[in-house]
Amino acid sequence: MTQEQDNKNWFRLSEQGAGRRRLILTKYIYRTFGEIPVRIIAFFVVLMVFLTAKERRRASEKFFRIINKKFVLLHSFIQFLNYGNSLVDKFISFLGNLDPERFVLLDPEVYHGAFFITTHVGNVEILRTLFQDKHLDHPKRVNVFLQASACRQFNHFLQSLELKLNIDAFPVETVSAETSIMVSDRLKDGEIVFMAGDRVSSENTNKVYEADFLNRRAEFPAGTLRFALMMNVPVYFIVCAKEGRKFKVYTEKFVTDRTKKSEILEDMQKAYVKFLEKYTLKYPYQFYNFYDLFKN
């Protein structure tokens, strides 16, 4: 199986993983019995996935071998289990039941008219709920760019839970000039944008750049960084990682003294991969990028 085919299968698996009935049932269990039963269910779901999703497990094991961990199967299971719990955290946050006091915003003044390039380290999705009516005097609309299958899944998720949040999700594969103008206008109005910079789209595998990541050659999507530069607004890299009961949010503003677009883009690529590597090593069990992004 090629990496491109493997990626497409992963997206299909992700989309199939959260059916409407399952979400409604999970919502009922949570509202009736609380958080613990949901986490118990998540444990057994993760166990089943861990035993059956061989390609995901192999990619995880390869990652832990690369960062020189022994007993990679054990480390891989912990990573899968953390991912299952992160989905529960996301579920609780979108229901509006995640206490904002659990968040440590290390740089809270940056969240105005900014473009955030996200990573698959931690659980940045839960951060979106902080910008809603319940937590801010002046709520912000969050504009999220996802791969098409994930976009459908996300919108389905919100519909299934009957949630009304100031979040607009767009498929990253179909960004047009009209979309760019609309997003630019929204950023000028103080809204914020989230777009991942560390997972190559199954539909755009040719639009990539290579970089050294964890002492290996890896591929990353080029479109995210180009789109961020087009918006002509402050660009930040962001990670939201869990430490105990707290969620720590790390941001890094992209700065460069170069003026040519090609040179600025090159600097951004280097800065982003360095940022990703730093927090991947800091939180290896929260690196939820379950496919082989390495060239060898």
mmCIF file of C-alpha atoms in Angstrom:
data_model
loop_
_atom_site.group_PDB
_atom_site.id
_atom_site.type_symbol
_atom_site.label_atom_id
_atom_site.label_comp_id
_atom_site.label_asym_id
_atom_site.label_seq_id
_atom_site.Cartn_x
_atom_site.Cartn_y
_atom_site.Cartn_z
ATOM 1 C CA MET A 1 0.000 0.000 0.000
ATOM 2 C CA THR A 2 1.408 3.406 -0.948
ATOM 3 C CA GLN A 3 1.533 6.287 1.527
ATOM 4 C CA GLU A 4 -1.101 8.158 -0.518
ATOM 5 C CA GLN A 5 -3.479 5.182 -0.406
ATOM 6 C CA ASP A 6 -2.774 4.736 3.278
ATOM 7 C CA ASN A 7 -3.608 8.398 3.969
ATOM 8 C CA LYS A 8 -6.914 8.130 2.097
ATOM 9 C CA ASN A 9 -7.870 5.025 4.054
ATOM 10 C CA TRP A 10 -7.067 6.863 7.279
ATOM 11 C CA PHE A 11 -9.365 9.759 6.356
ATOM 12 C CA ARG A 12 -12.169 7.313 5.527
ATOM 13 C CA LEU A 13 -11.650 5.545 8.843
ATOM 14 C CA SER A 14 -11.757 8.848 10.710
ATOM 15 C CA GLU A 15 -14.967 9.878 8.979
ATOM 16 C CA GLN A 16 -16.670 6.586 9.757
ATOM 17 C CA GLY A 17 -15.595 6.662 13.401
ATOM 18 C CA ALA A 18 -18.228 9.101 14.685
ATOM 19 C CA GLY A 19 -21.699 8.189 13.525
ATOM 20 C CA ARG A 20 -24.725 10.253 14.489
ATOM 21 C CA ARG A 21 -26.213 7.499 16.654
ATOM 22 C CA ARG A 22 -22.930 6.963 18.502
ATOM 23 C CA LEU A 23 -22.647 10.662 19.253
ATOM 24 C CA ILE A 24 -26.230 10.907 20.491
ATOM 25 C CA LEU A 25 -25.717 7.817 22.659
ATOM 26 C CA THR A 26 -22.458 9.214 24.046
ATOM 27 C CA LYS A 27 -24.173 12.504 24.797
ATOM 28 C CA TYR A 28 -26.952 10.647 26.659
ATOM 29 C CA ILE A 29 -24.465 8.575 28.693
ATOM 30 C CA TYR A 30 -22.469 11.684 29.587
ATOM 31 C CA ARG A 31 -25.547 13.718 30.581
ATOM 32 C CA THR A 32 -26.980 10.810 32.597
ATOM 33 C CA PHE A 33 -23.967 9.169 34.210
ATOM 34 C CA GLY A 34 -21.145 11.679 33.916
ATOM 35 C CA GLU A 35 -17.636 11.706 32.505
ATOM 36 C CA ILE A 36 -16.162 8.476 33.922
ATOM 37 C CA PRO A 37 -18.395 6.021 31.975
ATOM 38 C CA VAL A 38 -17.567 7.872 28.741
ATOM 39 C CA ARG A 39 -13.854 7.501 29.432
ATOM 40 C CA ILE A 40 -14.316 3.804 30.199
ATOM 41 C CA ILE A 41 -16.070 3.345 26.861
ATOM 42 C CA ALA A 42 -13.266 5.305 25.180
ATOM 43 C CA PHE A 43 -10.705 2.925 26.687
ATOM 44 C CA PHE A 44 -12.314 -0.153 25.142
ATOM 45 C CA VAL A 45 -12.803 1.599 21.804
ATOM 46 C CA VAL A 46 -9.118 2.563 21.801
ATOM 47 C CA LEU A 47 -8.134 -0.998 22.679
ATOM 48 C CA MET A 48 -10.124 -2.346 19.747
ATOM 49 C CA VAL A 49 -8.660 0.237 17.358
ATOM 50 C CA PHE A 50 -5.149 -0.443 18.644
ATOM 51 C CA LEU A 51 -5.542 -4.150 17.940
ATOM 52 C CA THR A 52 -7.065 -3.750 14.496
ATOM 53 C CA ALA A 53 -5.573 -0.571 12.963
ATOM 54 C CA LYS A 54 -2.238 -2.084 12.000
ATOM 55 C CA GLU A 55 -1.028 0.760 9.771
ATOM 56 C CA ARG A 56 -1.765 3.339 12.483
ATOM 57 C CA ARG A 57 0.034 1.215 15.050
ATOM 58 C CA ARG A 58 3.071 0.681 12.815
ATOM 59 C CA ALA A 59 3.345 4.421 12.201
ATOM 60 C CA SER A 60 3.160 5.052 15.941
ATOM 61 C CA GLU A 61 5.776 2.405 16.691
ATOM 62 C CA LYS A 62 8.088 3.858 14.037
ATOM 63 C CA PHE A 63 7.751 7.282 15.639
ATOM 64 C CA PHE A 64 8.801 5.958 19.044
ATOM 65 C CA ARG A 65 11.736 4.082 17.548
ATOM 66 C CA ILE A 66 12.851 7.323 15.887
ATOM 67 C CA ILE A 67 12.854 9.162 19.218
ATOM 68 C CA ASN A 68 14.762 6.239 20.785
ATOM 69 C CA LYS A 69 12.098 4.756 23.007
ATOM 70 C CA LYS A 70 12.294 1.126 24.107
ATOM 71 C CA PHE A 71 9.233 -1.128 24.415
ATOM 72 C CA VAL A 72 7.619 0.772 21.539
ATOM 73 C CA LEU A 73 4.395 -1.251 21.692
ATOM 74 C CA LEU A 74 3.730 -0.007 25.217
ATOM 75 C CA HIS A 75 4.521 3.597 24.289
ATOM 76 C CA SER A 76 2.302 3.285 21.236
ATOM 77 C CA PHE A 77 -0.648 2.074 23.314
ATOM 78 C CA ILE A 78 -0.218 4.983 25.726
ATOM 79 C CA GLN A 79 -0.278 7.343 22.750
ATOM 80 C CA PHE A 80 -3.473 5.737 21.418
ATOM 81 C CA LEU A 81 -5.050 5.905 24.875
ATOM 82 C CA ASN A 82 -4.158 9.570 25.228
ATOM 83 C CA TYR A 83 -5.759 10.205 21.862
ATOM 84 C CA GLY A 84 -8.979 8.515 23.005
ATOM 85 C CA ASN A 85 -9.048 10.692 26.100
ATOM 86 C CA SER A 86 -8.383 13.783 24.000
ATOM 87 C CA LEU A 87 -11.534 12.968 22.004
ATOM 88 C CA VAL A 88 -13.492 12.814 25.254
ATOM 89 C CA ASP A 89 -12.034 16.190 26.254
ATOM 90 C CA LYS A 90 -13.085 17.579 22.874
ATOM 91 C CA PHE A 91 -16.588 16.137 23.300
ATOM 92 C CA ILE A 92 -16.951 17.691 26.763
ATOM 93 C CA SER A 93 -15.586 21.035 25.586
ATOM 94 C CA PHE A 94 -18.087 21.325 22.738
ATOM 95 C CA LEU A 95 -20.900 20.622 25.164
ATOM 96 C CA GLY A 96 -19.665 23.679 27.066
ATOM 97 C CA ASN A 97 -18.659 21.746 30.180
ATOM 98 C CA LEU A 98 -14.895 22.235 30.138
ATOM 99 C CA ASP A 99 -13.944 24.733 32.845
ATOM 100 C CA PRO A 100 -12.041 27.652 31.226
ATOM 101 C CA GLU A 101 -9.954 27.850 34.403
ATOM 102 C CA ARG A 102 -8.224 24.663 33.278
ATOM 103 C CA PHE A 103 -6.584 26.548 30.395
ATOM 104 C CA VAL A 104 -3.233 28.231 30.761
ATOM 105 C CA LEU A 105 -3.020 30.815 27.982
ATOM 106 C CA LEU A 106 0.655 31.648 28.002
ATOM 107 C CA ASP A 107 0.162 34.579 25.615
ATOM 108 C CA PRO A 108 -3.513 35.618 25.865
ATOM 109 C CA GLU A 109 -3.219 38.946 24.038
ATOM 110 C CA VAL A 110 -2.499 37.373 20.635
ATOM 111 C CA TYR A 111 -6.031 36.132 19.918
ATOM 112 C CA HIS A 112 -7.286 38.965 17.732
ATOM 113 C CA GLY A 113 -7.267 38.924 13.958
ATOM 114 C CA ALA A 114 -4.532 36.294 13.849
ATOM 115 C CA PHE A 115 -3.833 33.291 11.667
ATOM 116 C CA PHE A 116 -2.891 30.205 13.696
ATOM 117 C CA ILE A 117 -0.997 27.360 12.050
ATOM 118 C CA THR A 118 -1.822 24.357 14.197
ATOM 119 C CA THR A 119 -0.133 21.022 14.790
ATOM 120 C CA HIS A 120 -1.282 17.506 15.626
ATOM 121 C CA VAL A 121 0.460 17.796 18.979
ATOM 122 C CA GLY A 122 -2.115 17.970 21.745
ATOM 123 C CA ASN A 123 -5.723 18.990 21.282
ATOM 124 C CA VAL A 124 -6.031 22.456 19.780
ATOM 125 C CA GLU A 125 -9.673 21.760 18.869
ATOM 126 C CA ILE A 126 -10.816 22.336 22.447
ATOM 127 C CA LEU A 127 -9.311 25.810 22.386
ATOM 128 C CA ARG A 128 -11.982 26.922 19.927
ATOM 129 C CA THR A 129 -14.666 26.713 22.608
ATOM 130 C CA LEU A 130 -12.912 29.392 24.670
ATOM 131 C CA PHE A 131 -13.916 31.978 22.096
ATOM 132 C CA GLN A 132 -17.647 31.383 22.520
ATOM 133 C CA ASP A 133 -20.341 33.346 24.356
ATOM 134 C CA LYS A 134 -19.981 31.389 27.575
ATOM 135 C CA HIS A 135 -16.356 32.381 28.131
ATOM 136 C CA LEU A 136 -15.861 35.854 26.636
ATOM 137 C CA ASP A 137 -17.524 39.252 26.902
ATOM 138 C CA HIS A 138 -16.872 39.635 23.169
ATOM 139 C CA PRO A 139 -16.977 36.175 21.555
ATOM 140 C CA LYS A 140 -15.000 35.589 18.388
ATOM 141 C CA ARG A 141 -15.901 33.565 15.358
ATOM 142 C CA VAL A 142 -13.352 30.859 14.672
ATOM 143 C CA ASN A 143 -12.683 29.860 11.066
ATOM 144 C CA VAL A 144 -11.318 26.334 10.761
ATOM 145 C CA PHE A 145 -9.815 24.769 7.662
ATOM 146 C CA LEU A 146 -9.969 20.977 7.603
ATOM 147 C CA GLN A 147 -9.448 18.277 5.034
ATOM 148 C CA ALA A 148 -12.715 17.628 3.208
ATOM 149 C CA SER A 149 -13.560 14.377 4.983
ATOM 150 C CA ALA A 150 -12.684 15.851 8.371
ATOM 151 C CA CYS A 151 -14.732 18.954 7.547
ATOM 152 C CA ARG A 152 -17.797 16.811 6.865
ATOM 153 C CA GLN A 153 -17.167 14.874 10.045
ATOM 154 C CA PHE A 154 -16.761 18.063 12.090
ATOM 155 C CA ASN A 155 -19.950 19.656 10.773
ATOM 156 C CA HIS A 156 -21.763 16.361 11.304
ATOM 157 C CA PHE A 157 -20.404 16.302 14.848
ATOM 158 C CA LEU A 158 -21.831 19.741 15.615
ATOM 159 C CA GLN A 159 -25.173 18.881 13.997
ATOM 160 C CA SER A 160 -25.441 15.601 15.894
ATOM 161 C CA LEU A 161 -24.871 17.308 19.212
ATOM 162 C CA GLU A 162 -27.198 20.193 18.285
ATOM 163 C CA LEU A 163 -24.496 22.718 19.104
ATOM 164 C CA LYS A 164 -24.597 26.382 18.168
ATOM 165 C CA LEU A 165 -21.054 27.688 18.172
ATOM 166 C CA ASN A 166 -19.391 30.574 16.341
ATOM 167 C CA ILE A 167 -17.290 28.167 14.301
ATOM 168 C CA ASP A 168 -17.187 27.923 10.519
ATOM 169 C CA ALA A 169 -15.414 24.931 8.969
ATOM 170 C CA PHE A 170 -14.098 24.976 5.411
ATOM 171 C CA PRO A 171 -12.557 22.172 3.329
ATOM 172 C CA VAL A 172 -8.916 23.015 2.766
ATOM 173 C CA GLU A 173 -8.848 21.342 -0.662
ATOM 174 C CA THR A 174 -11.312 23.821 -2.180
ATOM 175 C CA VAL A 175 -9.898 27.160 -1.055
ATOM 176 C CA SER A 176 -10.741 29.676 -3.785
ATOM 177 C CA ALA A 177 -10.107 33.364 -4.410
ATOM 178 C CA GLU A 178 -13.570 34.054 -2.996
ATOM 179 C CA THR A 179 -12.720 32.118 0.164
ATOM 180 C CA SER A 180 -9.455 34.033 0.536
ATOM 181 C CA ILE A 181 -11.203 37.398 0.283
ATOM 182 C CA MET A 182 -13.867 36.354 2.800
ATOM 183 C CA VAL A 183 -11.283 35.060 5.288
ATOM 184 C CA SER A 184 -9.157 38.187 4.860
ATOM 185 C CA ASP A 185 -12.184 40.361 5.664
ATOM 186 C CA ARG A 186 -12.989 38.264 8.716
ATOM 187 C CA LEU A 187 -9.434 38.553 9.997
ATOM 188 C CA LYS A 188 -9.628 42.329 9.636
ATOM 189 C CA ASP A 189 -12.764 42.204 11.808
ATOM 190 C CA GLY A 190 -10.796 40.474 14.573
ATOM 191 C CA GLU A 191 -11.812 36.879 13.872
ATOM 192 C CA ILE A 192 -9.236 34.103 13.982
ATOM 193 C CA VAL A 193 -8.248 31.260 11.678
ATOM 194 C CA PHE A 194 -6.954 27.764 12.429
ATOM 195 C CA MET A 195 -5.254 25.643 9.771
ATOM 196 C CA ALA A 196 -3.015 22.605 10.306
ATOM 197 C CA GLY A 197 0.495 22.697 8.919
ATOM 198 C CA ASP A 198 1.719 19.153 9.528
ATOM 199 C CA ARG A 199 -0.524 16.767 7.598
ATOM 200 C CA VAL A 200 -0.437 16.357 3.838
ATOM 201 C CA SER A 201 -3.865 16.247 2.223
ATOM 202 C CA SER A 202 -4.826 13.034 0.463
ATOM 203 C CA GLU A 203 -6.031 15.200 -2.452
ATOM 204 C CA ASN A 204 -2.934 17.408 -2.742
ATOM 205 C CA THR A 205 0.039 15.129 -2.198
ATOM 206 C CA ASN A 206 2.116 17.029 -4.777
ATOM 207 C CA LYS A 207 1.903 20.384 -2.973
ATOM 208 C CA VAL A 208 4.427 19.595 -0.283
ATOM 209 C CA TYR A 209 7.838 20.626 0.939
ATOM 210 C CA GLU A 210 10.466 18.427 2.568
ATOM 211 C CA ALA A 211 12.234 19.249 5.819
ATOM 212 C CA ASP A 212 14.394 17.609 8.464
ATOM 213 C CA PHE A 213 12.126 16.496 11.299
ATOM 214 C CA LEU A 214 13.464 14.380 14.172
ATOM 215 C CA ASN A 215 16.615 13.803 12.090
ATOM 216 C CA ARG A 216 14.577 12.306 9.250
ATOM 217 C CA ARG A 217 13.264 13.714 5.998
ATOM 218 C CA ALA A 218 9.529 14.353 6.218
ATOM 219 C CA GLU A 219 6.843 15.916 4.035
ATOM 220 C CA PHE A 220 4.611 18.813 5.036
ATOM 221 C CA PRO A 221 1.834 20.709 3.201
ATOM 222 C CA ALA A 222 3.048 23.866 1.485
ATOM 223 C CA GLY A 223 -0.401 25.380 0.947
ATOM 224 C CA THR A 224 -1.094 26.211 4.598
ATOM 225 C CA LEU A 225 1.950 28.454 4.930
ATOM 226 C CA ARG A 226 1.352 30.155 1.593
ATOM 227 C CA PHE A 227 -2.276 30.851 2.512
ATOM 228 C CA ALA A 228 -1.245 32.305 5.884
ATOM 229 C CA LEU A 229 1.208 34.694 4.209
ATOM 230 C CA MET A 230 -1.457 35.828 1.720
ATOM 231 C CA MET A 231 -3.659 37.080 4.556
ATOM 232 C CA ASN A 232 -1.123 39.737 5.594
ATOM 233 C CA VAL A 233 -1.926 39.378 9.311
ATOM 234 C CA PRO A 234 0.097 38.167 12.318
ATOM 235 C CA VAL A 235 0.868 34.452 11.959
ATOM 236 C CA TYR A 236 1.337 32.224 14.985
ATOM 237 C CA PHE A 237 2.212 28.573 15.475
ATOM 238 C CA ILE A 238 0.115 26.997 18.230
ATOM 239 C CA VAL A 239 -0.025 23.908 20.431
ATOM 240 C CA CYS A 240 -2.535 23.056 23.163
ATOM 241 C CA ALA A 241 -1.153 20.220 25.318
ATOM 242 C CA LYS A 242 -2.572 18.576 28.412
ATOM 243 C CA GLU A 243 -0.598 18.486 31.643
ATOM 244 C CA GLY A 244 -2.534 16.766 34.399
ATOM 245 C CA ARG A 245 -5.852 18.583 34.586
ATOM 246 C CA LYS A 246 -4.537 21.700 32.868
ATOM 247 C CA PHE A 247 -4.333 22.565 29.171
ATOM 248 C CA LYS A 248 -1.242 24.585 28.318
ATOM 249 C CA VAL A 249 -1.388 26.739 25.210
ATOM 250 C CA TYR A 250 1.888 27.606 23.531
ATOM 251 C CA THR A 251 2.106 30.179 20.761
ATOM 252 C CA GLU A 252 5.033 31.441 18.739
ATOM 253 C CA LYS A 253 4.787 34.411 16.420
ATOM 254 C CA PHE A 254 6.452 34.043 13.060
ATOM 255 C CA VAL A 255 8.911 36.856 12.380
ATOM 256 C CA THR A 256 11.475 37.381 9.647
ATOM 257 C CA ASP A 257 13.574 40.252 8.371
ATOM 258 C CA ARG A 258 13.566 39.032 4.784
ATOM 259 C CA THR A 259 11.434 40.710 2.112
ATOM 260 C CA LYS A 260 11.219 38.328 -0.850
ATOM 261 C CA LYS A 261 8.155 36.076 -0.718
ATOM 262 C CA SER A 262 10.157 32.938 -1.514
ATOM 263 C CA GLU A 263 12.628 33.712 1.277
ATOM 264 C CA ILE A 264 9.847 34.522 3.760
ATOM 265 C CA LEU A 265 8.163 31.225 2.916
ATOM 266 C CA GLU A 266 11.438 29.368 3.384
ATOM 267 C CA ASP A 267 11.922 30.975 6.797
ATOM 268 C CA MET A 268 8.366 30.084 7.780
ATOM 269 C CA GLN A 269 8.838 26.455 6.775
ATOM 270 C CA LYS A 270 11.978 26.178 8.895
ATOM 271 C CA ALA A 271 10.416 27.975 11.862
ATOM 272 C CA TYR A 272 7.262 25.864 11.781
ATOM 273 C CA VAL A 273 9.082 22.517 11.605
ATOM 274 C CA LYS A 274 11.370 23.626 14.445
ATOM 275 C CA PHE A 275 8.327 24.562 16.530
ATOM 276 C CA LEU A 276 6.622 21.246 15.721
ATOM 277 C CA GLU A 277 9.727 19.255 16.612
ATOM 278 C CA LYS A 278 10.140 21.087 19.921
ATOM 279 C CA TYR A 279 6.659 20.239 21.155
ATOM 280 C CA THR A 280 6.604 16.764 19.631
ATOM 281 C CA LEU A 281 9.626 15.915 21.791
ATOM 282 C CA LYS A 282 8.102 17.691 24.803
ATOM 283 C CA TYR A 283 4.778 15.804 24.435
ATOM 284 C CA PRO A 284 5.512 12.606 22.450
ATOM 285 C CA TYR A 285 2.447 10.807 23.805
ATOM 286 C CA GLN A 286 0.281 13.640 22.475
ATOM 287 C CA PHE A 287 1.641 13.547 18.929
ATOM 288 C CA TYR A 288 -1.598 12.421 17.257
ATOM 289 C CA ASN A 289 -0.323 12.146 13.705
ATOM 290 C CA PHE A 290 -1.042 8.476 13.112
ATOM 291 C CA TYR A 291 0.459 8.008 9.695
ATOM 292 C CA ASP A 292 3.992 7.653 8.384
ATOM 293 C CA LEU A 293 5.059 11.154 7.398
ATOM 294 C CA PHE A 294 8.727 10.175 7.078
ATOM 295 C CA LYS A 295 10.386 9.542 3.734
ATOM 296 C CA ASN A 296 12.327 6.507 4.999
#
